[in-house]
């Protein structure tokens, strides 16, 4: 290939237009070839299909049709979050306006490790992160790759503020990234507090905090606003009160539930969020962003001083003193793409009302699905959904049957449901994040499970 066009620069728009048409056509043809929410055949069949489509990964001579071939293969073999029967995980169908903004980021390719690589992007990030932090009652926020990185940063900031012996206390319902972060950071093993019925027990937390002979501030309590298994929210006001009484630092993992802040109808479920020292948010869940779109909000911006790093070629002291923004202290990563653009475009395009409407819609679909399950004699409902997750199982089925039904639906490519172990039993999990899901889709999902359950 004698001339390879660049995505940016004078020829960029002309070079991109036919490629965009190719991508859109390949996405459409791949989706139609799949014919459902998931490719049929299971892991071996998908791997074989991809290997056949790719062929030689690095051929001696390039293939001008590679873009079409590989995008088609990826779309045909995708788990499509826009399909109403794809409802297993916190895996949202992204907004078209966000995906378009993400393309602009790829074309411009700013890197948020120094101002001279991303002048406008650095200013936009500072503006939008503060706005989102203020929305939940905190002062500032950092952009992360998701909830896991945000949780790790929360523990890192606590360790730097209070010493390497800081003790994590979390519920048995906490996200796995929290104990893993304690391990990565060399902190003591977490104190795990019982979480009966899926939420952290304040009485048990009080007992655990009382038993800890720790200096003030050296205990970090992690609460959850939106568990990954059932979408439950810990009693945040009570937990915040206990932390204040015991002098403990409070982190709230609101990666899932934080999006409720956009909704007038559901915002009250987050009462107590503004009393946390740090809060994890993740807008590639209830924000409908392409991954990644995580944030860590902080109450005290001074805590961010722990991330300060110096590299003369990126943030020399004299450049910083002359007024060039120092970006290295905004992340533990160096090269960073400006994921903030797609978030900013979404906030500006939809506004609080538009985003709140999407939140209300998926929460309403969850309640409708729960009602269908409750009224069906062949199914058992775990409980009323708190956000947009519904746990259910075929009545009188064994855990082995529940697991087998889920795997069969996956292998057949018919439906994508998750699984959750609660109260000593295995449940099917439907996480409803598609605002366009209809009542007929919900009924079809339940009928599919019923039809795959042995009698």
GROMACS .gro file of C-alpha atoms in nm:
model
  455
    1UNK     CA    1   0.000   0.000   0.000
    2UNK     CA    2   0.189   0.303  -0.128
    3UNK     CA    3  -0.008   0.565   0.064
    4UNK     CA    4  -0.185   0.510   0.397
    5UNK     CA    5  -0.420   0.798   0.484
    6UNK     CA    6  -0.422   0.939   0.836
    7UNK     CA    7  -0.745   0.983   1.030
    8UNK     CA    8  -0.664   1.346   1.109
    9UNK     CA    9  -0.509   1.618   0.899
   10UNK     CA   10  -0.608   1.765   0.564
   11UNK     CA   11  -0.715   1.434   0.408
   12UNK     CA   12  -0.882   1.301   0.723
   13UNK     CA   13  -1.251   1.370   0.648
   14UNK     CA   14  -1.225   1.244   0.290
   15UNK     CA   15  -1.035   0.937   0.404
   16UNK     CA   16  -1.280   0.859   0.683
   17UNK     CA   17  -1.611   0.888   0.496
   18UNK     CA   18  -1.584   0.568   0.289
   19UNK     CA   19  -1.438   0.384   0.588
   20UNK     CA   20  -1.732   0.489   0.804
   21UNK     CA   21  -1.972   0.359   0.541
   22UNK     CA   22  -1.779   0.031   0.542
   23UNK     CA   23  -1.798   0.005   0.920
   24UNK     CA   24  -2.171   0.080   0.932
   25UNK     CA   25  -2.245  -0.173   0.658
   26UNK     CA   26  -2.033  -0.438   0.829
   27UNK     CA   27  -2.197  -0.374   1.166
   28UNK     CA   28  -2.540  -0.411   1.010
   29UNK     CA   29  -2.457  -0.724   0.811
   30UNK     CA   30  -2.287  -0.882   1.112
   31UNK     CA   31  -2.584  -0.816   1.337
   32UNK     CA   32  -2.825  -0.961   1.079
   33UNK     CA   33  -2.604  -1.269   1.036
   34UNK     CA   34  -2.607  -1.326   1.413
   35UNK     CA   35  -2.986  -1.314   1.427
   36UNK     CA   36  -3.009  -1.290   1.806
   37UNK     CA   37  -2.855  -1.142   2.118
   38UNK     CA   38  -2.556  -1.379   2.115
   39UNK     CA   39  -2.380  -1.599   1.856
   40UNK     CA   40  -2.494  -1.959   1.871
   41UNK     CA   41  -2.261  -2.251   1.935
   42UNK     CA   42  -2.070  -2.150   2.246
   43UNK     CA   43  -1.703  -2.053   2.293
   44UNK     CA   44  -1.546  -2.312   2.061
   45UNK     CA   45  -1.774  -2.225   1.770
   46UNK     CA   46  -1.715  -1.852   1.810
   47UNK     CA   47  -1.336  -1.894   1.836
   48UNK     CA   48  -1.332  -2.111   1.525
   49UNK     CA   49  -1.540  -1.857   1.331
   50UNK     CA   50  -1.310  -1.572   1.432
   51UNK     CA   51  -0.998  -1.771   1.341
   52UNK     CA   52  -1.147  -1.848   1.000
   53UNK     CA   53  -1.245  -1.484   0.939
   54UNK     CA   54  -0.904  -1.347   1.042
   55UNK     CA   55  -0.681  -1.605   0.875
   56UNK     CA   56  -0.323  -1.481   0.885
   57UNK     CA   57  -0.315  -1.206   1.148
   58UNK     CA   58   0.002  -1.048   1.006
   59UNK     CA   59   0.021  -1.134   0.635
   60UNK     CA   60   0.314  -1.036   0.418
   61UNK     CA   61   0.078  -0.827   0.204
   62UNK     CA   62  -0.210  -0.631   0.348
   63UNK     CA   63  -0.576  -0.698   0.278
   64UNK     CA   64  -0.770  -0.383   0.177
   65UNK     CA   65  -1.097  -0.550   0.282
   66UNK     CA   66  -0.975  -0.628   0.636
   67UNK     CA   67  -1.187  -0.354   0.797
   68UNK     CA   68  -1.509  -0.491   0.653
   69UNK     CA   69  -1.418  -0.853   0.724
   70UNK     CA   70  -1.317  -0.806   1.087
   71UNK     CA   71  -1.594  -0.563   1.184
   72UNK     CA   72  -1.849  -0.802   1.034
   73UNK     CA   73  -1.695  -1.094   1.225
   74UNK     CA   74  -1.690  -0.898   1.551
   75UNK     CA   75  -2.052  -0.788   1.510
   76UNK     CA   76  -2.167  -1.137   1.415
   77UNK     CA   77  -1.993  -1.278   1.722
   78UNK     CA   78  -2.095  -1.003   1.965
   79UNK     CA   79  -2.317  -1.009   2.272
   80UNK     CA   80  -2.542  -0.723   2.163
   81UNK     CA   81  -2.644  -0.503   2.459
   82UNK     CA   82  -2.903  -0.334   2.238
   83UNK     CA   83  -3.096  -0.662   2.204
   84UNK     CA   84  -3.375  -0.677   2.466
   85UNK     CA   85  -3.287  -1.042   2.536
   86UNK     CA   86  -2.929  -0.949   2.627
   87UNK     CA   87  -2.979  -0.868   2.995
   88UNK     CA   88  -2.711  -1.038   3.200
   89UNK     CA   89  -2.467  -0.772   3.307
   90UNK     CA   90  -2.421  -0.402   3.371
   91UNK     CA   91  -2.348  -0.379   3.000
   92UNK     CA   92  -2.547  -0.097   2.843
   93UNK     CA   93  -2.638  -0.018   2.482
   94UNK     CA   94  -2.440   0.304   2.426
   95UNK     CA   95  -2.607   0.619   2.304
   96UNK     CA   96  -2.538   0.696   1.937
   97UNK     CA   97  -2.430   1.051   2.023
   98UNK     CA   98  -2.173   0.910   2.270
   99UNK     CA   99  -2.037   0.662   2.017
  100UNK     CA  100  -2.002   0.945   1.764
  101UNK     CA  101  -1.812   1.154   2.018
  102UNK     CA  102  -1.588   0.855   2.089
  103UNK     CA  103  -1.497   0.845   1.720
  104UNK     CA  104  -1.396   1.211   1.732
  105UNK     CA  105  -1.165   1.131   2.023
  106UNK     CA  106  -1.003   0.852   1.823
  107UNK     CA  107  -0.950   1.080   1.526
  108UNK     CA  108  -0.804   1.372   1.723
  109UNK     CA  109  -0.614   1.134   1.958
  110UNK     CA  110  -0.538   1.375   2.243
  111UNK     CA  111  -0.340   1.235   2.534
  112UNK     CA  112  -0.418   1.367   2.878
  113UNK     CA  113  -0.071   1.340   3.026
  114UNK     CA  114   0.041   1.691   2.936
  115UNK     CA  115  -0.138   2.011   2.840
  116UNK     CA  116   0.048   2.048   2.511
  117UNK     CA  117  -0.098   1.716   2.393
  118UNK     CA  118  -0.457   1.799   2.490
  119UNK     CA  119  -0.523   2.170   2.546
  120UNK     CA  120  -0.901   2.169   2.496
  121UNK     CA  121  -0.953   1.819   2.632
  122UNK     CA  122  -0.780   1.902   2.960
  123UNK     CA  123  -0.999   2.211   3.008
  124UNK     CA  124  -1.313   2.011   2.922
  125UNK     CA  125  -1.221   1.735   3.165
  126UNK     CA  126  -1.167   1.980   3.450
  127UNK     CA  127  -1.502   2.148   3.385
  128UNK     CA  128  -1.711   1.831   3.347
  129UNK     CA  129  -1.559   1.635   3.635
  130UNK     CA  130  -1.627   1.920   3.877
  131UNK     CA  131  -1.985   1.945   3.751
  132UNK     CA  132  -2.049   1.574   3.804
  133UNK     CA  133  -1.889   1.582   4.149
  134UNK     CA  134  -2.108   1.878   4.248
  135UNK     CA  135  -2.413   1.685   4.124
  136UNK     CA  136  -2.365   1.436   4.408
  137UNK     CA  137  -2.249   1.688   4.667
  138UNK     CA  138  -1.870   1.643   4.639
  139UNK     CA  139  -1.597   1.876   4.518
  140UNK     CA  140  -1.401   1.719   4.231
  141UNK     CA  141  -1.363   1.396   4.037
  142UNK     CA  142  -1.105   1.199   3.842
  143UNK     CA  143  -1.179   1.005   3.523
  144UNK     CA  144  -1.111   0.631   3.548
  145UNK     CA  145  -1.147   0.326   3.328
  146UNK     CA  146  -1.442   0.211   3.539
  147UNK     CA  147  -1.554   0.114   3.885
  148UNK     CA  148  -1.260  -0.114   3.954
  149UNK     CA  149  -0.998   0.156   3.897
  150UNK     CA  150  -1.207   0.408   4.091
  151UNK     CA  151  -1.232   0.172   4.390
  152UNK     CA  152  -0.857   0.111   4.378
  153UNK     CA  153  -0.793   0.486   4.374
  154UNK     CA  154  -1.024   0.534   4.672
  155UNK     CA  155  -0.818   0.289   4.876
  156UNK     CA  156  -0.494   0.444   4.752
  157UNK     CA  157  -0.603   0.792   4.862
  158UNK     CA  158  -0.706   0.656   5.202
  159UNK     CA  159  -0.372   0.481   5.244
  160UNK     CA  160  -0.177   0.794   5.155
  161UNK     CA  161  -0.389   1.006   5.388
  162UNK     CA  162  -0.377   0.773   5.686
  163UNK     CA  163  -0.084   0.535   5.645
  164UNK     CA  164  -0.016   0.189   5.510
  165UNK     CA  165  -0.201   0.019   5.796
  166UNK     CA  166  -0.540   0.164   5.697
  167UNK     CA  167  -0.804  -0.101   5.757
  168UNK     CA  168  -1.074  -0.167   5.497
  169UNK     CA  169  -1.414  -0.263   5.639
  170UNK     CA  170  -1.673  -0.372   5.384
  171UNK     CA  171  -1.988  -0.577   5.358
  172UNK     CA  172  -2.010  -0.931   5.230
  173UNK     CA  173  -2.195  -0.773   4.937
  174UNK     CA  174  -1.903  -0.549   4.834
  175UNK     CA  175  -1.762  -0.560   4.483
  176UNK     CA  176  -1.467  -0.795   4.442
  177UNK     CA  177  -1.245  -0.505   4.333
  178UNK     CA  178  -1.234  -0.371   4.690
  179UNK     CA  179  -1.061  -0.666   4.862
  180UNK     CA  180  -0.846  -0.703   4.553
  181UNK     CA  181  -0.741  -0.337   4.581
  182UNK     CA  182  -0.648  -0.393   4.947
  183UNK     CA  183  -0.428  -0.683   4.836
  184UNK     CA  184  -0.269  -0.484   4.554
  185UNK     CA  185  -0.190  -0.195   4.788
  186UNK     CA  186  -0.045  -0.412   5.062
  187UNK     CA  187  -0.320  -0.329   5.311
  188UNK     CA  188  -0.439  -0.567   5.585
  189UNK     CA  189  -0.704  -0.821   5.493
  190UNK     CA  190  -1.046  -0.655   5.495
  191UNK     CA  191  -1.286  -0.689   5.783
  192UNK     CA  192  -1.597  -0.831   5.616
  193UNK     CA  193  -1.925  -0.735   5.780
  194UNK     CA  194  -2.236  -0.950   5.732
  195UNK     CA  195  -2.481  -0.837   5.465
  196UNK     CA  196  -2.805  -1.024   5.532
  197UNK     CA  197  -3.057  -0.992   5.251
  198UNK     CA  198  -2.779  -0.846   5.038
  199UNK     CA  199  -2.714  -0.518   5.220
  200UNK     CA  200  -2.459  -0.423   5.485
  201UNK     CA  201  -2.597  -0.458   5.839
  202UNK     CA  202  -2.547  -0.131   6.038
  203UNK     CA  203  -2.556  -0.312   6.374
  204UNK     CA  204  -2.284  -0.550   6.261
  205UNK     CA  205  -2.083  -0.257   6.123
  206UNK     CA  206  -2.110  -0.073   6.455
  207UNK     CA  207  -1.984  -0.382   6.634
  208UNK     CA  208  -1.694  -0.424   6.393
  209UNK     CA  209  -1.590  -0.058   6.421
  210UNK     CA  210  -1.609  -0.069   6.799
  211UNK     CA  211  -1.379  -0.372   6.805
  212UNK     CA  212  -1.112  -0.210   6.589
  213UNK     CA  213  -0.834  -0.044   6.800
  214UNK     CA  214  -0.747   0.205   6.530
  215UNK     CA  215  -0.636   0.564   6.530
  216UNK     CA  216  -0.895   0.811   6.410
  217UNK     CA  217  -0.928   0.808   6.030
  218UNK     CA  218  -0.726   0.491   5.973
  219UNK     CA  219  -1.038   0.283   5.907
  220UNK     CA  220  -1.202   0.296   5.564
  221UNK     CA  221  -1.560   0.175   5.542
  222UNK     CA  222  -1.679   0.085   5.192
  223UNK     CA  223  -2.055   0.085   5.133
  224UNK     CA  224  -2.236  -0.001   4.811
  225UNK     CA  225  -2.506   0.183   4.617
  226UNK     CA  226  -2.609  -0.077   4.363
  227UNK     CA  227  -2.469  -0.426   4.415
  228UNK     CA  228  -2.372  -0.621   4.106
  229UNK     CA  229  -2.576  -0.925   4.205
  230UNK     CA  230  -2.914  -0.774   4.291
  231UNK     CA  231  -2.880  -0.396   4.248
  232UNK     CA  232  -2.935  -0.334   4.620
  233UNK     CA  233  -2.836  -0.017   4.807
  234UNK     CA  234  -2.682  -0.023   5.154
  235UNK     CA  235  -2.845   0.199   5.423
  236UNK     CA  236  -2.615   0.490   5.341
  237UNK     CA  237  -2.736   0.750   5.597
  238UNK     CA  238  -2.695   0.503   5.885
  239UNK     CA  239  -2.354   0.394   5.762
  240UNK     CA  240  -2.241   0.756   5.721
  241UNK     CA  241  -2.355   0.829   6.076
  242UNK     CA  242  -2.159   0.533   6.213
  243UNK     CA  243  -1.848   0.642   6.024
  244UNK     CA  244  -1.876   0.991   6.170
  245UNK     CA  245  -1.925   0.853   6.521
  246UNK     CA  246  -1.626   0.620   6.495
  247UNK     CA  247  -1.400   0.862   6.305
  248UNK     CA  248  -1.383   0.632   6.003
  249UNK     CA  249  -1.338   0.737   5.644
  250UNK     CA  250  -1.630   0.648   5.411
  251UNK     CA  251  -1.611   0.531   5.052
  252UNK     CA  252  -1.931   0.454   4.858
  253UNK     CA  253  -1.915   0.234   4.551
  254UNK     CA  254  -2.199   0.380   4.343
  255UNK     CA  255  -2.071   0.247   4.012
  256UNK     CA  256  -2.418   0.112   3.934
  257UNK     CA  257  -2.654   0.321   4.143
  258UNK     CA  258  -2.486   0.660   4.095
  259UNK     CA  259  -2.686   0.721   3.779
  260UNK     CA  260  -3.001   0.748   3.992
  261UNK     CA  261  -2.880   1.100   4.073
  262UNK     CA  262  -3.008   1.213   3.732
  263UNK     CA  263  -3.366   1.109   3.818
  264UNK     CA  264  -3.602   1.323   4.025
  265UNK     CA  265  -3.800   1.006   4.099
  266UNK     CA  266  -3.508   0.794   4.221
  267UNK     CA  267  -3.249   1.041   4.351
  268UNK     CA  268  -3.364   1.005   4.711
  269UNK     CA  269  -3.232   0.648   4.713
  270UNK     CA  270  -2.883   0.799   4.719
  271UNK     CA  271  -2.937   0.998   5.040
  272UNK     CA  272  -2.608   0.999   5.229
  273UNK     CA  273  -2.388   0.991   4.919
  274UNK     CA  274  -2.271   1.347   4.987
  275UNK     CA  275  -2.133   1.241   5.326
  276UNK     CA  276  -1.872   1.012   5.173
  277UNK     CA  277  -1.505   1.103   5.139
  278UNK     CA  278  -1.491   0.930   4.800
  279UNK     CA  279  -1.757   0.795   4.561
  280UNK     CA  280  -1.719   0.565   4.263
  281UNK     CA  281  -1.935   0.642   3.960
  282UNK     CA  282  -1.950   0.449   3.634
  283UNK     CA  283  -2.141   0.600   3.343
  284UNK     CA  284  -2.101   0.299   3.117
  285UNK     CA  285  -2.382   0.156   3.329
  286UNK     CA  286  -2.668   0.398   3.408
  287UNK     CA  287  -2.517   0.661   3.180
  288UNK     CA  288  -2.529   0.472   2.849
  289UNK     CA  289  -2.169   0.546   2.758
  290UNK     CA  290  -1.931   0.331   2.555
  291UNK     CA  291  -1.672   0.188   2.792
  292UNK     CA  292  -1.478   0.331   2.955
  293UNK     CA  293  -1.652   0.605   3.152
  294UNK     CA  294  -1.572   0.575   3.521
  295UNK     CA  295  -1.508   0.847   3.779
  296UNK     CA  296  -1.390   0.879   4.137
  297UNK     CA  297  -1.546   1.180   4.311
  298UNK     CA  298  -1.376   1.327   4.620
  299UNK     CA  299  -1.498   1.548   4.901
  300UNK     CA  300  -1.155   1.701   4.974
  301UNK     CA  301  -0.949   1.793   4.665
  302UNK     CA  302  -0.642   1.806   4.890
  303UNK     CA  303  -0.651   1.425   4.898
  304UNK     CA  304  -0.554   1.426   4.531
  305UNK     CA  305  -0.209   1.565   4.621
  306UNK     CA  306  -0.111   1.203   4.690
  307UNK     CA  307  -0.113   1.141   4.313
  308UNK     CA  308   0.145   1.412   4.242
  309UNK     CA  309   0.427   1.300   4.012
  310UNK     CA  310   0.702   1.488   3.832
  311UNK     CA  311   0.839   1.412   3.487
  312UNK     CA  312   1.030   1.698   3.332
  313UNK     CA  313   0.911   1.625   2.979
  314UNK     CA  314   0.544   1.637   3.090
  315UNK     CA  315   0.510   1.876   3.386
  316UNK     CA  316   0.835   2.056   3.450
  317UNK     CA  317   0.823   2.283   3.754
  318UNK     CA  318   0.885   2.599   3.555
  319UNK     CA  319   0.608   2.510   3.306
  320UNK     CA  320   0.365   2.451   3.592
  321UNK     CA  321   0.470   2.776   3.760
  322UNK     CA  322   0.414   2.955   3.427
  323UNK     CA  323   0.053   2.835   3.424
  324UNK     CA  324   0.051   2.514   3.219
  325UNK     CA  325  -0.190   2.267   3.387
  326UNK     CA  326  -0.031   1.966   3.555
  327UNK     CA  327  -0.220   1.655   3.439
  328UNK     CA  328  -0.008   1.378   3.590
  329UNK     CA  329  -0.177   1.425   3.925
  330UNK     CA  330  -0.518   1.351   3.772
  331UNK     CA  331  -0.459   0.979   3.733
  332UNK     CA  332  -0.221   0.692   3.807
  333UNK     CA  333  -0.210   0.637   3.431
  334UNK     CA  334   0.013   0.837   3.198
  335UNK     CA  335  -0.127   0.824   2.845
  336UNK     CA  336  -0.504   0.877   2.869
  337UNK     CA  337  -0.763   0.930   2.599
  338UNK     CA  338  -1.021   1.201   2.677
  339UNK     CA  339  -1.317   0.979   2.765
  340UNK     CA  340  -1.473   1.293   2.908
  341UNK     CA  341  -1.582   1.412   2.561
  342UNK     CA  342  -1.852   1.148   2.514
  343UNK     CA  343  -1.975   1.215   2.869
  344UNK     CA  344  -1.984   1.591   2.807
  345UNK     CA  345  -2.169   1.547   2.477
  346UNK     CA  346  -2.426   1.324   2.648
  347UNK     CA  347  -2.482   1.564   2.939
  348UNK     CA  348  -2.521   1.859   2.703
  349UNK     CA  349  -2.740   1.675   2.450
  350UNK     CA  350  -2.982   1.505   2.689
  351UNK     CA  351  -2.961   1.726   2.994
  352UNK     CA  352  -3.062   1.614   3.342
  353UNK     CA  353  -3.421   1.560   3.228
  354UNK     CA  354  -3.328   1.338   2.934
  355UNK     CA  355  -3.091   1.124   3.137
  356UNK     CA  356  -3.340   1.103   3.421
  357UNK     CA  357  -3.605   0.980   3.178
  358UNK     CA  358  -3.377   0.697   3.064
  359UNK     CA  359  -3.312   0.600   3.427
  360UNK     CA  360  -3.685   0.603   3.501
  361UNK     CA  361  -3.758   0.388   3.195
  362UNK     CA  362  -3.519   0.106   3.281
  363UNK     CA  363  -3.629   0.107   3.645
  364UNK     CA  364  -3.990   0.084   3.528
  365UNK     CA  365  -3.905  -0.208   3.296
  366UNK     CA  366  -3.749  -0.389   3.591
  367UNK     CA  367  -4.063  -0.345   3.798
  368UNK     CA  368  -4.275  -0.470   3.507
  369UNK     CA  369  -4.057  -0.776   3.462
  370UNK     CA  370  -4.067  -0.847   3.835
  371UNK     CA  371  -4.447  -0.830   3.822
  372UNK     CA  372  -4.454  -1.083   3.536
  373UNK     CA  373  -4.235  -1.318   3.736
  374UNK     CA  374  -4.438  -1.270   4.054
  375UNK     CA  375  -4.766  -1.347   3.875
  376UNK     CA  376  -4.633  -1.658   3.696
  377UNK     CA  377  -4.688  -1.980   3.893
  378UNK     CA  378  -4.383  -2.140   3.734
  379UNK     CA  379  -4.135  -1.885   3.870
  380UNK     CA  380  -4.009  -1.747   4.198
  381UNK     CA  381  -3.907  -1.381   4.244
  382UNK     CA  382  -3.620  -1.288   4.476
  383UNK     CA  383  -3.762  -0.948   4.566
  384UNK     CA  384  -3.884  -0.615   4.436
  385UNK     CA  385  -3.610  -0.453   4.224
  386UNK     CA  386  -3.436  -0.153   4.379
  387UNK     CA  387  -3.276  -0.027   4.057
  388UNK     CA  388  -3.305  -0.227   3.734
  389UNK     CA  389  -3.195  -0.578   3.832
  390UNK     CA  390  -3.443  -0.863   3.873
  391UNK     CA  391  -3.350  -1.198   4.029
  392UNK     CA  392  -3.575  -1.495   3.957
  393UNK     CA  393  -3.567  -1.871   3.913
  394UNK     CA  394  -3.794  -2.151   3.793
  395UNK     CA  395  -4.003  -2.270   4.085
  396UNK     CA  396  -3.885  -2.594   4.248
  397UNK     CA  397  -3.575  -2.610   4.024
  398UNK     CA  398  -3.240  -2.716   4.166
  399UNK     CA  399  -2.939  -2.485   4.145
  400UNK     CA  400  -2.791  -2.725   3.888
  401UNK     CA  401  -3.101  -2.683   3.672
  402UNK     CA  402  -3.091  -2.304   3.701
  403UNK     CA  403  -2.725  -2.300   3.592
  404UNK     CA  404  -2.791  -2.542   3.306
  405UNK     CA  405  -3.086  -2.339   3.174
  406UNK     CA  406  -2.872  -2.025   3.162
  407UNK     CA  407  -2.586  -2.200   2.982
  408UNK     CA  408  -2.823  -2.357   2.729
  409UNK     CA  409  -2.972  -2.019   2.643
  410UNK     CA  410  -2.618  -1.882   2.597
  411UNK     CA  411  -2.507  -2.174   2.380
  412UNK     CA  412  -2.816  -2.148   2.163
  413UNK     CA  413  -2.766  -1.772   2.128
  414UNK     CA  414  -3.126  -1.714   2.240
  415UNK     CA  415  -3.087  -1.500   2.552
  416UNK     CA  416  -2.815  -1.361   2.780
  417UNK     CA  417  -2.898  -1.383   3.150
  418UNK     CA  418  -2.665  -1.352   3.446
  419UNK     CA  419  -2.646  -1.550   3.766
  420UNK     CA  420  -2.631  -1.455   4.133
  421UNK     CA  421  -2.594  -1.664   4.447
  422UNK     CA  422  -2.801  -1.520   4.733
  423UNK     CA  423  -2.963  -1.673   5.040
  424UNK     CA  424  -2.787  -2.000   4.967
  425UNK     CA  425  -2.951  -2.044   4.626
  426UNK     CA  426  -2.869  -1.967   4.264
  427UNK     CA  427  -3.082  -1.713   4.081
  428UNK     CA  428  -3.110  -1.601   3.721
  429UNK     CA  429  -3.032  -1.231   3.687
  430UNK     CA  430  -3.190  -0.990   3.439
  431UNK     CA  431  -3.022  -0.651   3.435
  432UNK     CA  432  -3.241  -0.417   3.232
  433UNK     CA  433  -3.042  -0.126   3.087
  434UNK     CA  434  -3.211  -0.090   2.749
  435UNK     CA  435  -3.466   0.196   2.762
  436UNK     CA  436  -3.629   0.064   2.443
  437UNK     CA  437  -3.720  -0.274   2.592
  438UNK     CA  438  -4.097  -0.335   2.555
  439UNK     CA  439  -4.339  -0.539   2.765
  440UNK     CA  440  -4.353  -0.797   2.482
  441UNK     CA  441  -3.976  -0.840   2.507
  442UNK     CA  442  -4.003  -0.909   2.879
  443UNK     CA  443  -4.274  -1.167   2.823
  444UNK     CA  444  -4.066  -1.332   2.551
  445UNK     CA  445  -3.765  -1.353   2.784
  446UNK     CA  446  -3.967  -1.524   3.053
  447UNK     CA  447  -4.120  -1.764   2.798
  448UNK     CA  448  -3.773  -1.858   2.671
  449UNK     CA  449  -3.660  -1.950   3.021
  450UNK     CA  450  -3.980  -2.144   3.078
  451UNK     CA  451  -3.935  -2.335   2.753
  452UNK     CA  452  -3.577  -2.435   2.840
  453UNK     CA  453  -3.657  -2.552   3.193
  454UNK     CA  454  -3.692  -2.930   3.224
  455UNK     CA  455  -4.015  -3.052   3.384
   0.00000   0.00000   0.00000
